[in-house]
CSV table of C-alpha atoms in Angstrom, one decimal:
chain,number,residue,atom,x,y,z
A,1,UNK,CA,-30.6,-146.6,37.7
A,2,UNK,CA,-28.8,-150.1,38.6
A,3,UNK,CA,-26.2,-148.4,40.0
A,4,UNK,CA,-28.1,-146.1,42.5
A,5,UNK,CA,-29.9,-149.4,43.4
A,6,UNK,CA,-26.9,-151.0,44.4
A,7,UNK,CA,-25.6,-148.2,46.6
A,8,UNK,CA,-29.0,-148.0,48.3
A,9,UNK,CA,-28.8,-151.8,49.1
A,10,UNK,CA,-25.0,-150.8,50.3
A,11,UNK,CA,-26.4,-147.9,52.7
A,12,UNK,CA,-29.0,-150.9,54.1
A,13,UNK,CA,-26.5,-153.0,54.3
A,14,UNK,CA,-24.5,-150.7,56.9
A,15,UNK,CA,-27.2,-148.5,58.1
A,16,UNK,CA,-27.4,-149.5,62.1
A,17,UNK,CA,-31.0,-151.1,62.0
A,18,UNK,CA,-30.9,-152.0,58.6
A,19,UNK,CA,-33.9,-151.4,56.1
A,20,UNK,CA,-35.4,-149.6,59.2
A,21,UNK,CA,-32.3,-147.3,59.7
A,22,UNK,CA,-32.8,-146.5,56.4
A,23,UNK,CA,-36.4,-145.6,56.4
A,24,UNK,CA,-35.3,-143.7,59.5
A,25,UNK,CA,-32.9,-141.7,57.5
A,26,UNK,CA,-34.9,-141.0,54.6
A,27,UNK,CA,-37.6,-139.4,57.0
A,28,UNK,CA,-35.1,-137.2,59.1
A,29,UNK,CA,-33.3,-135.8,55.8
A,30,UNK,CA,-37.1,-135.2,54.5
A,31,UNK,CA,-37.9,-133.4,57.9
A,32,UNK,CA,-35.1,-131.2,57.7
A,33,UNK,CA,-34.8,-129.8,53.9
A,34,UNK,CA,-38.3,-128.4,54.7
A,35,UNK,CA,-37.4,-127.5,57.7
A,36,UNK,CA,-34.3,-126.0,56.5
A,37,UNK,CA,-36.0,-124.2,53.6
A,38,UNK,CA,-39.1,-122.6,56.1
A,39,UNK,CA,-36.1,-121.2,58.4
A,40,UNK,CA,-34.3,-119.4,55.6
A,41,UNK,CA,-37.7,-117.6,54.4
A,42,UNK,CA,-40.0,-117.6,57.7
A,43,UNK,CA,-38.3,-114.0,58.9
A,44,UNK,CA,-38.8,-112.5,55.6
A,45,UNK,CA,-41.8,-113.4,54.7
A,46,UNK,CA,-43.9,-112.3,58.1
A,47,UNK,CA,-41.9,-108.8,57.8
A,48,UNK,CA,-42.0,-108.4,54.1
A,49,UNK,CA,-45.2,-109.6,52.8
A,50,UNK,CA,-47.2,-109.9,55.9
A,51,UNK,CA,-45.9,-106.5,57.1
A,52,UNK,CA,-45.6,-107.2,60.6
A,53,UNK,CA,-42.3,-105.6,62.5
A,54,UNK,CA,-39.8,-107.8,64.5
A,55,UNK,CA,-41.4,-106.5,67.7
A,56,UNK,CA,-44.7,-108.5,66.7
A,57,UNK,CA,-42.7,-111.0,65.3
A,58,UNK,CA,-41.4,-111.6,68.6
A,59,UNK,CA,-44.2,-111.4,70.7
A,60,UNK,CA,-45.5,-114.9,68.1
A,61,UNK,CA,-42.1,-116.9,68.6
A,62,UNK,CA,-42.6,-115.9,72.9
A,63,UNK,CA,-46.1,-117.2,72.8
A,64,UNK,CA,-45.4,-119.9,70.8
A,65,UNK,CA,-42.5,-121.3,72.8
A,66,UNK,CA,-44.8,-120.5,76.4
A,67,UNK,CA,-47.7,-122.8,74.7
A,68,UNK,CA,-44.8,-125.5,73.4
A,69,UNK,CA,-43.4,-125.9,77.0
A,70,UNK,CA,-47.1,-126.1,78.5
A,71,UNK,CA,-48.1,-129.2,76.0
A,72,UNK,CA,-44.7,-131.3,76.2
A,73,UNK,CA,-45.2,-133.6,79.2
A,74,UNK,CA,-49.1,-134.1,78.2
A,75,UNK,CA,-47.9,-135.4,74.3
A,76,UNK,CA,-44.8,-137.5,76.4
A,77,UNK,CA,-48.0,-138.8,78.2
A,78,UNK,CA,-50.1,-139.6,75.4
A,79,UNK,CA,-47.1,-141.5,73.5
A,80,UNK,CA,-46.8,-143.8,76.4
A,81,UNK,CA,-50.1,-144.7,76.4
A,82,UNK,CA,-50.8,-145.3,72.3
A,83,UNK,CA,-47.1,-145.1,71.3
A,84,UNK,CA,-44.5,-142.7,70.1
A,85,UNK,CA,-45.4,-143.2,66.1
A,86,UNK,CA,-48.9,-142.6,66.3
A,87,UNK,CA,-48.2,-139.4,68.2
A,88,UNK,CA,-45.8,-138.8,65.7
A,89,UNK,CA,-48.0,-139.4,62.9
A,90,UNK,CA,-50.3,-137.1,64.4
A,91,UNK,CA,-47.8,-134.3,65.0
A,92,UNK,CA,-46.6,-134.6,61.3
A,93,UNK,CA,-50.1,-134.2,59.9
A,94,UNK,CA,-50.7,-131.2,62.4
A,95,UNK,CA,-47.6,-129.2,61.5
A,96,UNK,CA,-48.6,-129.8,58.0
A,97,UNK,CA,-52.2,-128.8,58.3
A,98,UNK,CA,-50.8,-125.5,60.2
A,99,UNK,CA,-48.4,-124.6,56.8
A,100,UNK,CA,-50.7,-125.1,54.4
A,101,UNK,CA,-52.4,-122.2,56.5
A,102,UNK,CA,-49.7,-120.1,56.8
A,103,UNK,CA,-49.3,-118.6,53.7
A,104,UNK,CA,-52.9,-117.3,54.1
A,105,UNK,CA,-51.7,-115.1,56.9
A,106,UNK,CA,-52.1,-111.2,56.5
A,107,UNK,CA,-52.4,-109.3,60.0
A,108,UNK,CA,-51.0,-109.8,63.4
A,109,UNK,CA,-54.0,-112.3,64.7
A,110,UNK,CA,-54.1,-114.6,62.2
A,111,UNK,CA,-50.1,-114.5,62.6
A,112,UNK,CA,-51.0,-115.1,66.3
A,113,UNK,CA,-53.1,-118.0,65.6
A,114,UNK,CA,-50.9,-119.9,63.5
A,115,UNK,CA,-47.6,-120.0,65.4
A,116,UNK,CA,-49.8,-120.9,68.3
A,117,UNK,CA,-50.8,-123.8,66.8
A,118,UNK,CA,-47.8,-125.0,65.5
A,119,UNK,CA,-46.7,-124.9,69.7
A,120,UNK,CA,-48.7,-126.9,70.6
A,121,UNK,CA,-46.9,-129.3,69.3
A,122,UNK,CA,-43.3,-127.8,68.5
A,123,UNK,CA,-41.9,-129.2,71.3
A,124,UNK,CA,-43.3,-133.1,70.6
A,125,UNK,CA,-41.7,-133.8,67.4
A,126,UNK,CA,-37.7,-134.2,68.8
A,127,UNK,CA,-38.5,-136.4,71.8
A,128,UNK,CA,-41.5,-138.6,69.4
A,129,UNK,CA,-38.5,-139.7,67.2
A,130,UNK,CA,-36.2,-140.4,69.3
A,131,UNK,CA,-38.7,-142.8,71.2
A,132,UNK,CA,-39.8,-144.1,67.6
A,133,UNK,CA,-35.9,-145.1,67.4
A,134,UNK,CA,-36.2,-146.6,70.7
A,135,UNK,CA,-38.5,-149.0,69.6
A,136,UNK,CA,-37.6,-149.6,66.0
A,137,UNK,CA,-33.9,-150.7,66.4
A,138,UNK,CA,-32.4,-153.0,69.1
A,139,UNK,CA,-30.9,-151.6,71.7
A,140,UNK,CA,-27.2,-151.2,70.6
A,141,UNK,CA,-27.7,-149.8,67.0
A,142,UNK,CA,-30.4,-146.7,69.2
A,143,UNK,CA,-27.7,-144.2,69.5
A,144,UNK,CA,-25.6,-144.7,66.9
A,145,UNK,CA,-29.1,-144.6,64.5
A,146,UNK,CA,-29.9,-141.2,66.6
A,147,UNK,CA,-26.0,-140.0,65.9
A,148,UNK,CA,-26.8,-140.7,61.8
A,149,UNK,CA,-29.9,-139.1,61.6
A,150,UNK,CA,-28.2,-136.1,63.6
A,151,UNK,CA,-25.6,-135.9,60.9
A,152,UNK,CA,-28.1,-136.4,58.1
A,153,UNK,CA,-30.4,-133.8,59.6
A,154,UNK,CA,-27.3,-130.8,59.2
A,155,UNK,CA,-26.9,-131.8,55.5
A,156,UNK,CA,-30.6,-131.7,55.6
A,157,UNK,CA,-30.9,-128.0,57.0
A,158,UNK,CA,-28.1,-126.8,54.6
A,159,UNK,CA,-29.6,-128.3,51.1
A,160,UNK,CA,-33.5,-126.9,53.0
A,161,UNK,CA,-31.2,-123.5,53.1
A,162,UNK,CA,-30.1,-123.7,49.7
A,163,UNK,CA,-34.0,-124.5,48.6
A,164,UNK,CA,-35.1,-121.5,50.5
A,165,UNK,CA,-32.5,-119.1,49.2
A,166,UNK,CA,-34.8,-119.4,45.6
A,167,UNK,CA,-37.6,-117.9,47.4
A,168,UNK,CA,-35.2,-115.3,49.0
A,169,UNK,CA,-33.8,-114.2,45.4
A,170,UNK,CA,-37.6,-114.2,43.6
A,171,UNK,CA,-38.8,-112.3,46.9
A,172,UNK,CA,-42.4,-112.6,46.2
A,173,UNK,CA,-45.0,-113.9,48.4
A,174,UNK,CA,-45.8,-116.4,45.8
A,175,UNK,CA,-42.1,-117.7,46.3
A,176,UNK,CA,-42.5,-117.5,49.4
A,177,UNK,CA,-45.6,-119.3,49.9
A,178,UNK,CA,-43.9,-122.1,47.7
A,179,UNK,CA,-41.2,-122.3,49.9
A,180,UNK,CA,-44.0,-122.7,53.1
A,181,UNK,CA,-45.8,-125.5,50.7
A,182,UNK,CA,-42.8,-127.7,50.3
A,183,UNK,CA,-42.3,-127.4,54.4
A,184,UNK,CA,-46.0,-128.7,54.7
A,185,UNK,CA,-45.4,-131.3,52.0
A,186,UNK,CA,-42.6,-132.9,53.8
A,187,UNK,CA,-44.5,-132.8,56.5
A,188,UNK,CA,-47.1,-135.1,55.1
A,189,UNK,CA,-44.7,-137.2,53.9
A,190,UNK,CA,-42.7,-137.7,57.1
A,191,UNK,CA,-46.5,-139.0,58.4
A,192,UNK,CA,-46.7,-141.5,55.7
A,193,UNK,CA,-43.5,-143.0,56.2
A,194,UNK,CA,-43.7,-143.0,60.1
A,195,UNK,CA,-47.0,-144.7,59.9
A,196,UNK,CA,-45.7,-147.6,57.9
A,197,UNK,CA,-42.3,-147.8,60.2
A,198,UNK,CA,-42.6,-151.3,62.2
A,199,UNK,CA,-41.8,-151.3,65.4
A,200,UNK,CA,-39.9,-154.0,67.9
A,201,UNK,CA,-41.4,-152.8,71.2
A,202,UNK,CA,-45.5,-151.5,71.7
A,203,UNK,CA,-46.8,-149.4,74.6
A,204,UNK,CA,-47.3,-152.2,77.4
A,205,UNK,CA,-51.0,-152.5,78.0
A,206,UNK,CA,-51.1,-152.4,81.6
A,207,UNK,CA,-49.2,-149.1,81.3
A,208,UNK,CA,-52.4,-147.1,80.6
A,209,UNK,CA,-52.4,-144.8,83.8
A,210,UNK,CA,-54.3,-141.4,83.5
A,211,UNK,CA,-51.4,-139.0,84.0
A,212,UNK,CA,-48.4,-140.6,85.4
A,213,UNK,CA,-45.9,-137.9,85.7
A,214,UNK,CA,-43.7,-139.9,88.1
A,215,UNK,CA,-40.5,-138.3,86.2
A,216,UNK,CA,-41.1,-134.8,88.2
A,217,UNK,CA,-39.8,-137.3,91.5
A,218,UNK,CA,-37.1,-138.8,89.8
A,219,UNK,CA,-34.0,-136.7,90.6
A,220,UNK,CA,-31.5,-138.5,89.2
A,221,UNK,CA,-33.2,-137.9,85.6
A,222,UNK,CA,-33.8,-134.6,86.4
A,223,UNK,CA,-30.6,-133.6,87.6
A,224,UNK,CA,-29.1,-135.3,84.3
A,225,UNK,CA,-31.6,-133.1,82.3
A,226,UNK,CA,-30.4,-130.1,84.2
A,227,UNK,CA,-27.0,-130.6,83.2
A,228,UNK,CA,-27.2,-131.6,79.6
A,229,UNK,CA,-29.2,-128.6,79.2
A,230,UNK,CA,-26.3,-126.1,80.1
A,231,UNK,CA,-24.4,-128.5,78.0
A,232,UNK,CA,-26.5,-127.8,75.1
A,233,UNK,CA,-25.7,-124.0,75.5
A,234,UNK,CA,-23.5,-124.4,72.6
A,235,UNK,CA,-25.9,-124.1,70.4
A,236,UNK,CA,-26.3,-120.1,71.4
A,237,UNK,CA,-22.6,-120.0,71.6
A,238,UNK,CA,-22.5,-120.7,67.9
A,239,UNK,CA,-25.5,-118.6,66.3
A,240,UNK,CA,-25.0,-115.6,68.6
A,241,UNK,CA,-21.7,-115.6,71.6
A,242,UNK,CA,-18.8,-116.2,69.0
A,243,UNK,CA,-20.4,-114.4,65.9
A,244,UNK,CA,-21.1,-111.4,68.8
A,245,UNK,CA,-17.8,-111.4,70.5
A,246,UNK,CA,-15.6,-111.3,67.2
A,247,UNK,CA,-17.6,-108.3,65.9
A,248,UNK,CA,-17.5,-106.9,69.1
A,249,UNK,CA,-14.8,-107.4,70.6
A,250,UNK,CA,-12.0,-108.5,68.2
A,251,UNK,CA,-10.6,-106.8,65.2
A,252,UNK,CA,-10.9,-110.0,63.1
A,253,UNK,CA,-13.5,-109.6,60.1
A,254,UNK,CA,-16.8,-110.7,60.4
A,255,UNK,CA,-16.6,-112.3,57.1
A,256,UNK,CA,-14.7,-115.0,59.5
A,257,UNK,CA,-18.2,-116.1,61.0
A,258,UNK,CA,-19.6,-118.2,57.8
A,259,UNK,CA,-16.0,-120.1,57.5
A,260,UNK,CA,-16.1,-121.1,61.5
A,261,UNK,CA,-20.1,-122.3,61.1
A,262,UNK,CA,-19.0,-124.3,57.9
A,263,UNK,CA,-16.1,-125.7,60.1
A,264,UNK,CA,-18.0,-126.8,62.7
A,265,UNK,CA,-21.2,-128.0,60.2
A,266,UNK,CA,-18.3,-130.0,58.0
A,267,UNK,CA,-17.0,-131.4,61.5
A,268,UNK,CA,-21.0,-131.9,63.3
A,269,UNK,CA,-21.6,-134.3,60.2
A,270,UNK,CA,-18.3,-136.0,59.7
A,271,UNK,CA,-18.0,-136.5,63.6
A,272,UNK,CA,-21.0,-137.1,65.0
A,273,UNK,CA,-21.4,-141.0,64.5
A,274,UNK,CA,-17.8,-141.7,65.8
A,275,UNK,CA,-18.3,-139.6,69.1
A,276,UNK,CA,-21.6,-141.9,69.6
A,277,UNK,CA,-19.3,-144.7,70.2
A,278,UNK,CA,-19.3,-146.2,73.8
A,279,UNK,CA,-22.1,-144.2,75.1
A,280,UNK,CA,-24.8,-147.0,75.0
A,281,UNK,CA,-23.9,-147.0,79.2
A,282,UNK,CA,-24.3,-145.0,81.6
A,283,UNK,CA,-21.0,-144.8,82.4
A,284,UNK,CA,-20.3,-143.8,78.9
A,285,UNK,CA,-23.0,-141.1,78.0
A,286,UNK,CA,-21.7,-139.9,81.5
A,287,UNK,CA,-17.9,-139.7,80.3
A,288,UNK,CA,-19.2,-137.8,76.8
A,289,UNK,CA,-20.9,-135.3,79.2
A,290,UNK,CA,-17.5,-134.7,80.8
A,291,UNK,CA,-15.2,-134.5,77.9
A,292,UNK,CA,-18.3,-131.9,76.5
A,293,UNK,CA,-18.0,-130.0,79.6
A,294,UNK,CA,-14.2,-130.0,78.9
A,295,UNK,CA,-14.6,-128.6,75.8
A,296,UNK,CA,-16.7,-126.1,76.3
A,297,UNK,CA,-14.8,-124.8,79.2
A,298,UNK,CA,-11.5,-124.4,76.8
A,299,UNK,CA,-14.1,-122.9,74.1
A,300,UNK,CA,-14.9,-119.9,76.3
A,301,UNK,CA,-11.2,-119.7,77.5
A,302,UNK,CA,-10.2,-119.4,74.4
A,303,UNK,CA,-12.3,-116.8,73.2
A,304,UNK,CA,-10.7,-114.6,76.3
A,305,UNK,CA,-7.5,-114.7,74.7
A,306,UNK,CA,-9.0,-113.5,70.7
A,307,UNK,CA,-8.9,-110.0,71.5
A,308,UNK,CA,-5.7,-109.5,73.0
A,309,UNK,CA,-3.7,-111.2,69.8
A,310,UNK,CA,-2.8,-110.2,66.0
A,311,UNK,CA,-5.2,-110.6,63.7
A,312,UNK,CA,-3.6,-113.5,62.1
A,313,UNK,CA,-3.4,-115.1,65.8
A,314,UNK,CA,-6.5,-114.4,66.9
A,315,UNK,CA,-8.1,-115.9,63.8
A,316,UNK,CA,-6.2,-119.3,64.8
A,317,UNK,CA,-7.4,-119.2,67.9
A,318,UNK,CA,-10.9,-118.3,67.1
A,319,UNK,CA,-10.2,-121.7,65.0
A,320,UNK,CA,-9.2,-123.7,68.0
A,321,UNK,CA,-12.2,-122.4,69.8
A,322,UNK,CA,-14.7,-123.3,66.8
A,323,UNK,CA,-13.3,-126.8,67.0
A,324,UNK,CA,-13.3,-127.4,70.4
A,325,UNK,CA,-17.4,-125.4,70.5
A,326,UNK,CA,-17.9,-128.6,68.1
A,327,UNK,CA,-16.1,-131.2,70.2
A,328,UNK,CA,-18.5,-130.0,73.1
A,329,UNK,CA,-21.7,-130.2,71.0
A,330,UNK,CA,-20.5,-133.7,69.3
A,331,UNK,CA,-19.7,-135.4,73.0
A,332,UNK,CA,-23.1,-133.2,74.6
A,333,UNK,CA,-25.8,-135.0,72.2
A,334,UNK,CA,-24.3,-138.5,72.0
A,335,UNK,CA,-23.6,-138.6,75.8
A,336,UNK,CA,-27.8,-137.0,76.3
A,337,UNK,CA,-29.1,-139.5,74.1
A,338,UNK,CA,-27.8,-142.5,75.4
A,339,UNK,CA,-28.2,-141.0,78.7
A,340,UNK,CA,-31.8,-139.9,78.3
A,341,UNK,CA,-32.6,-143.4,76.4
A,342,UNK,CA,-30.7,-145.6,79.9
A,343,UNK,CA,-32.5,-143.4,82.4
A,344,UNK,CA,-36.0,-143.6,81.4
A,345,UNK,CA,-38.5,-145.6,83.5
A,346,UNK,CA,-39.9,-148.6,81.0
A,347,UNK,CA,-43.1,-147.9,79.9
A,348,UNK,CA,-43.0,-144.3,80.1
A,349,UNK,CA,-40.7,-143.4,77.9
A,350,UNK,CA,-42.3,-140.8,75.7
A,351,UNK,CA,-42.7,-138.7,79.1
A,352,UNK,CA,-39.1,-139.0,79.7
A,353,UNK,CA,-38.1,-137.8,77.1
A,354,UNK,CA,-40.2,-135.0,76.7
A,355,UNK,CA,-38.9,-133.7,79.9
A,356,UNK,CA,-35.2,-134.4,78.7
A,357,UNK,CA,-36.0,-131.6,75.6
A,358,UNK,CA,-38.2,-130.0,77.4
A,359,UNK,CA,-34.6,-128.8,79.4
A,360,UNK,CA,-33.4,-128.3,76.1
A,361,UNK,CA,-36.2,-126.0,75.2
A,362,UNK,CA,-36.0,-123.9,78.2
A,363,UNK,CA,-31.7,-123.5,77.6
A,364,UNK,CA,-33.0,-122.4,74.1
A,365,UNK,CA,-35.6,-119.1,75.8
A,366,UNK,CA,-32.8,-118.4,78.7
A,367,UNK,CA,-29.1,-118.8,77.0
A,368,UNK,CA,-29.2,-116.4,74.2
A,369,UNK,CA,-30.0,-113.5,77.8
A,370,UNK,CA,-27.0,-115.2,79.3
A,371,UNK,CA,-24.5,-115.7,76.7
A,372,UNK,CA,-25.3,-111.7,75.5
A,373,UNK,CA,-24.6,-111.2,79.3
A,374,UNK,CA,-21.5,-112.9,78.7
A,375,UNK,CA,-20.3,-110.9,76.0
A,376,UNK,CA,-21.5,-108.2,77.3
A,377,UNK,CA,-19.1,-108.6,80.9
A,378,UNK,CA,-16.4,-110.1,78.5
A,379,UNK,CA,-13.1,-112.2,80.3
A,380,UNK,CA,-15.2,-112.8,83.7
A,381,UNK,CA,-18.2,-113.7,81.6
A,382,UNK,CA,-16.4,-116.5,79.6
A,383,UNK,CA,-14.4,-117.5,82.7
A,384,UNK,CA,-18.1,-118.0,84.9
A,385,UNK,CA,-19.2,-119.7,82.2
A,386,UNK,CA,-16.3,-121.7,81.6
A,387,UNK,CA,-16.7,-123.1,85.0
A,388,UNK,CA,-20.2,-123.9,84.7
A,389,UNK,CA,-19.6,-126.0,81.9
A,390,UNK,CA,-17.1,-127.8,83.8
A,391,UNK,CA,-18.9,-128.1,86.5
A,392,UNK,CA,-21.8,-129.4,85.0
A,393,UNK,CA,-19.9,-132.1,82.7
A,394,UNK,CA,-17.9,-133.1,86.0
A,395,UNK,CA,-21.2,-133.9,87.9
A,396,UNK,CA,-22.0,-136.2,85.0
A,397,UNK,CA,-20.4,-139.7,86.6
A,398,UNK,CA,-21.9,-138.9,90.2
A,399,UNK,CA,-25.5,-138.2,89.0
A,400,UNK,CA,-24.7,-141.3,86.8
A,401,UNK,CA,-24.3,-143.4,89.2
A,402,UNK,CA,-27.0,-141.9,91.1
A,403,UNK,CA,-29.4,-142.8,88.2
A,404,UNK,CA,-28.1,-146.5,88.1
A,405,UNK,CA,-28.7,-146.8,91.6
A,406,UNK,CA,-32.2,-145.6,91.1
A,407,UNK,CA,-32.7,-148.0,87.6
A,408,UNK,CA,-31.8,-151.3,89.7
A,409,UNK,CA,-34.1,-150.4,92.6
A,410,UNK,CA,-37.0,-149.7,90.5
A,411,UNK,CA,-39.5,-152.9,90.1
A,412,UNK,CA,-39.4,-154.7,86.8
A,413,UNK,CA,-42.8,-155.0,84.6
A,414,UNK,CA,-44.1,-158.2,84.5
A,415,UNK,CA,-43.8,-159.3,80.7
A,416,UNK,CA,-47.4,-161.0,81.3
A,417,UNK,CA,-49.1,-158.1,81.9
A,418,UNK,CA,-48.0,-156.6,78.7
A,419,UNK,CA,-49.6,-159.4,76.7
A,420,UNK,CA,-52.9,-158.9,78.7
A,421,UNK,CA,-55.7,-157.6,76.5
């Protein structure tokens, strides 16, 4: 026991933020081994012990993601005016309420109502803790604490897989309903822990405005947004262009796929911390964006050149293109967080960044049409959207510099009035 003292005390020790990291860390490794385990049941249990097709499965995600994209920029709102962690407290014991329901579920409207519920806040929980990070840590340990909880999150997911792989082998709805239990228990736990996380910064008092959504006018942000959400297209690349264009279109096995995600999963958690590294500037989460762009462009390029190569060639290349998918995503979320965290307006930071995932969220409904497309058209497809990942990681530094522009025009809060009442 002394021992696993001792290397807690060591993680503390070199956790950016210290105990706080810590506490940090502990709560996004909780978050996503429930997480993790609801994925890996969530599709069999709706269709196997609910009984509902993938049709009506569908038609829940849809209208859950249409309500999630509705409430974003009203809970970015709300945080700025009580605070991220209270929001975030909030959303916790919401999405825990909603799974303790959902193993009740047995027809299509009560499958309705649920999913529904759970968007209204789906799309809060993401930007809420990266806010909470804003204000918990100083300023130069934010993004390299975001870039540790990223990699902690991934072995998260995998050991939540592992967990929910028991209720895929005793394929019961009592296993799975277990499975949806521990989800909502994490859930509850993440709100206890949040709640007692102390906090450097406070929402400023005389930033209680009704609905200030001044963000829609700020171009510079939004062009930034823009771009790191076609950046954030590797995400689709990986769970459904490269798995799609090797079955389709290569002679390679698709046994290969599982190998390439561990590759890129080993790479994602061993990586991420180290690309993080210069990108607490604009100028540097504007350079990440770029070398993402870069990439990603040479991702798709080589994907062109799979089919028309041996098998034992092709499966190098598909190698090359699996590292350089995970160079892209590495350079794309270290460059958007330190980005999105420099280009928020003070004070209303929570809306900020619900906008900058709200981009993400909208890449996440429109990519997996586009890449299909891709695949679909084949070598033009991946050369088009080569270029647009270029493009977009090249228009980076301008809209950068645009955005600091902005930032030093923009009048500075008077610290008094934060102190009033």
């Amino acid at each position: 026991m002394s021992a696993v003292w001792q290397r807690v005390r060591g993680w503390r020790g070199s956790m950016p933020g210290g105990s706080v990291g810590l506490r940090l860390a502990v709560m996004a490794m909780i978050d996503a081994v429930g997480t993790g385990a609801f994925l890996a049941v969530s599709v069999p249990f709706i269709t196997r012990s609910v009984h509902l097709s993938e049709g009506n499965l569908g038609l829940g995600l849809t209208l859950s993601a249409a309500v999630a994209l509705a409430t974003a920029i009203p809970i970015g709102v709300l945080a700025d005016r009580i605070g991220p962690k209270k929001v975030l407290v909030g959303v916790s014991l919401w999405r825990c309420a909603c799974f303790v329901v959902y193993p009740l579920v047995q027809n299509l409207w009560q499958f309705l109502t649920v999913v529904c519920l759970l968007g209204l806040v789906d799309k809060a929980a993401a930007p809420m803790e990266q806010a909470l990070v804003g204000q918990a840590t100083a300023t130069e340990d934010r993004v390299r604490v975001v870039a540790i909880l990223r990699s902690l999150r991934n072995v998260g997911f995998t050991v939540g897989a592992l967990l929910g792989g028991i209720g895929l082998l005793i394929d019961t709805r009592a296993g799975y309903t277990a499975i949806l239990l521990v989800n909502a228990a994490s859930f509850a736990v993440l709100a206890s822990l949040a709640a007692r996380l102390p906090v450097l910064s406070a929402p400023a008092k005389s930033l209680r405005r009704r609905f200030s959504v001044s963000v829609l006018r700020d171009g510079s942000f939004l062009s930034f947004t823009g771009i790191n959400a076609v950046l954030t297209m590797h995400m689709t690349l990986l769970s459904i262009g490269i798995p799609l264009w090797i079955v389709k279109h290569t002679d390679v096995s698709s046994a290969l796929i599982s190998p390439l995600v561990a590759v890129n999963t080993v790479l994602a958690v061993a990586l991420q911390v180290r690309a993080s590294r210069g990108t607490d500037t604009i100028a540097g989460a504007a350079r990440a964006l770029v070398w993402a762009g870069v990439s990603l462009a040479l991702c798709c390029l080589l994907l062109v050149a799979a089919p028309k190569l041996p098998v034992v060639l092709a499966v190098g290349v598909l190698l090359l293109a699996m590292v350089a998918l995970t160079g892209g995503e590495l350079f794309q979320s270290a460059g958007g967080w330190g980005g999105s965290y420099l280009l928020a307006a003070p004070g209303q930071e929570g809306v900020y960044l619900s906008v900058f995932w709200l981009g993400v969220a909208i890449q996440q409904i429109a990519a997996p049409v586009l890449v299909s497309l891709v695949v679909t058209t084949g070598t033009s497809g991946w050369v088009v959207l080569a270029a647009l990942f270029a493009v977009c990681g090249l228009a980076a530094p301008p809209i950068g510099r645009w955005a600091q522009a902005r930032a030093d025009s923009r009048p500075q809060p008077d610290p008094t009035l934060a102190e009033a009442t």
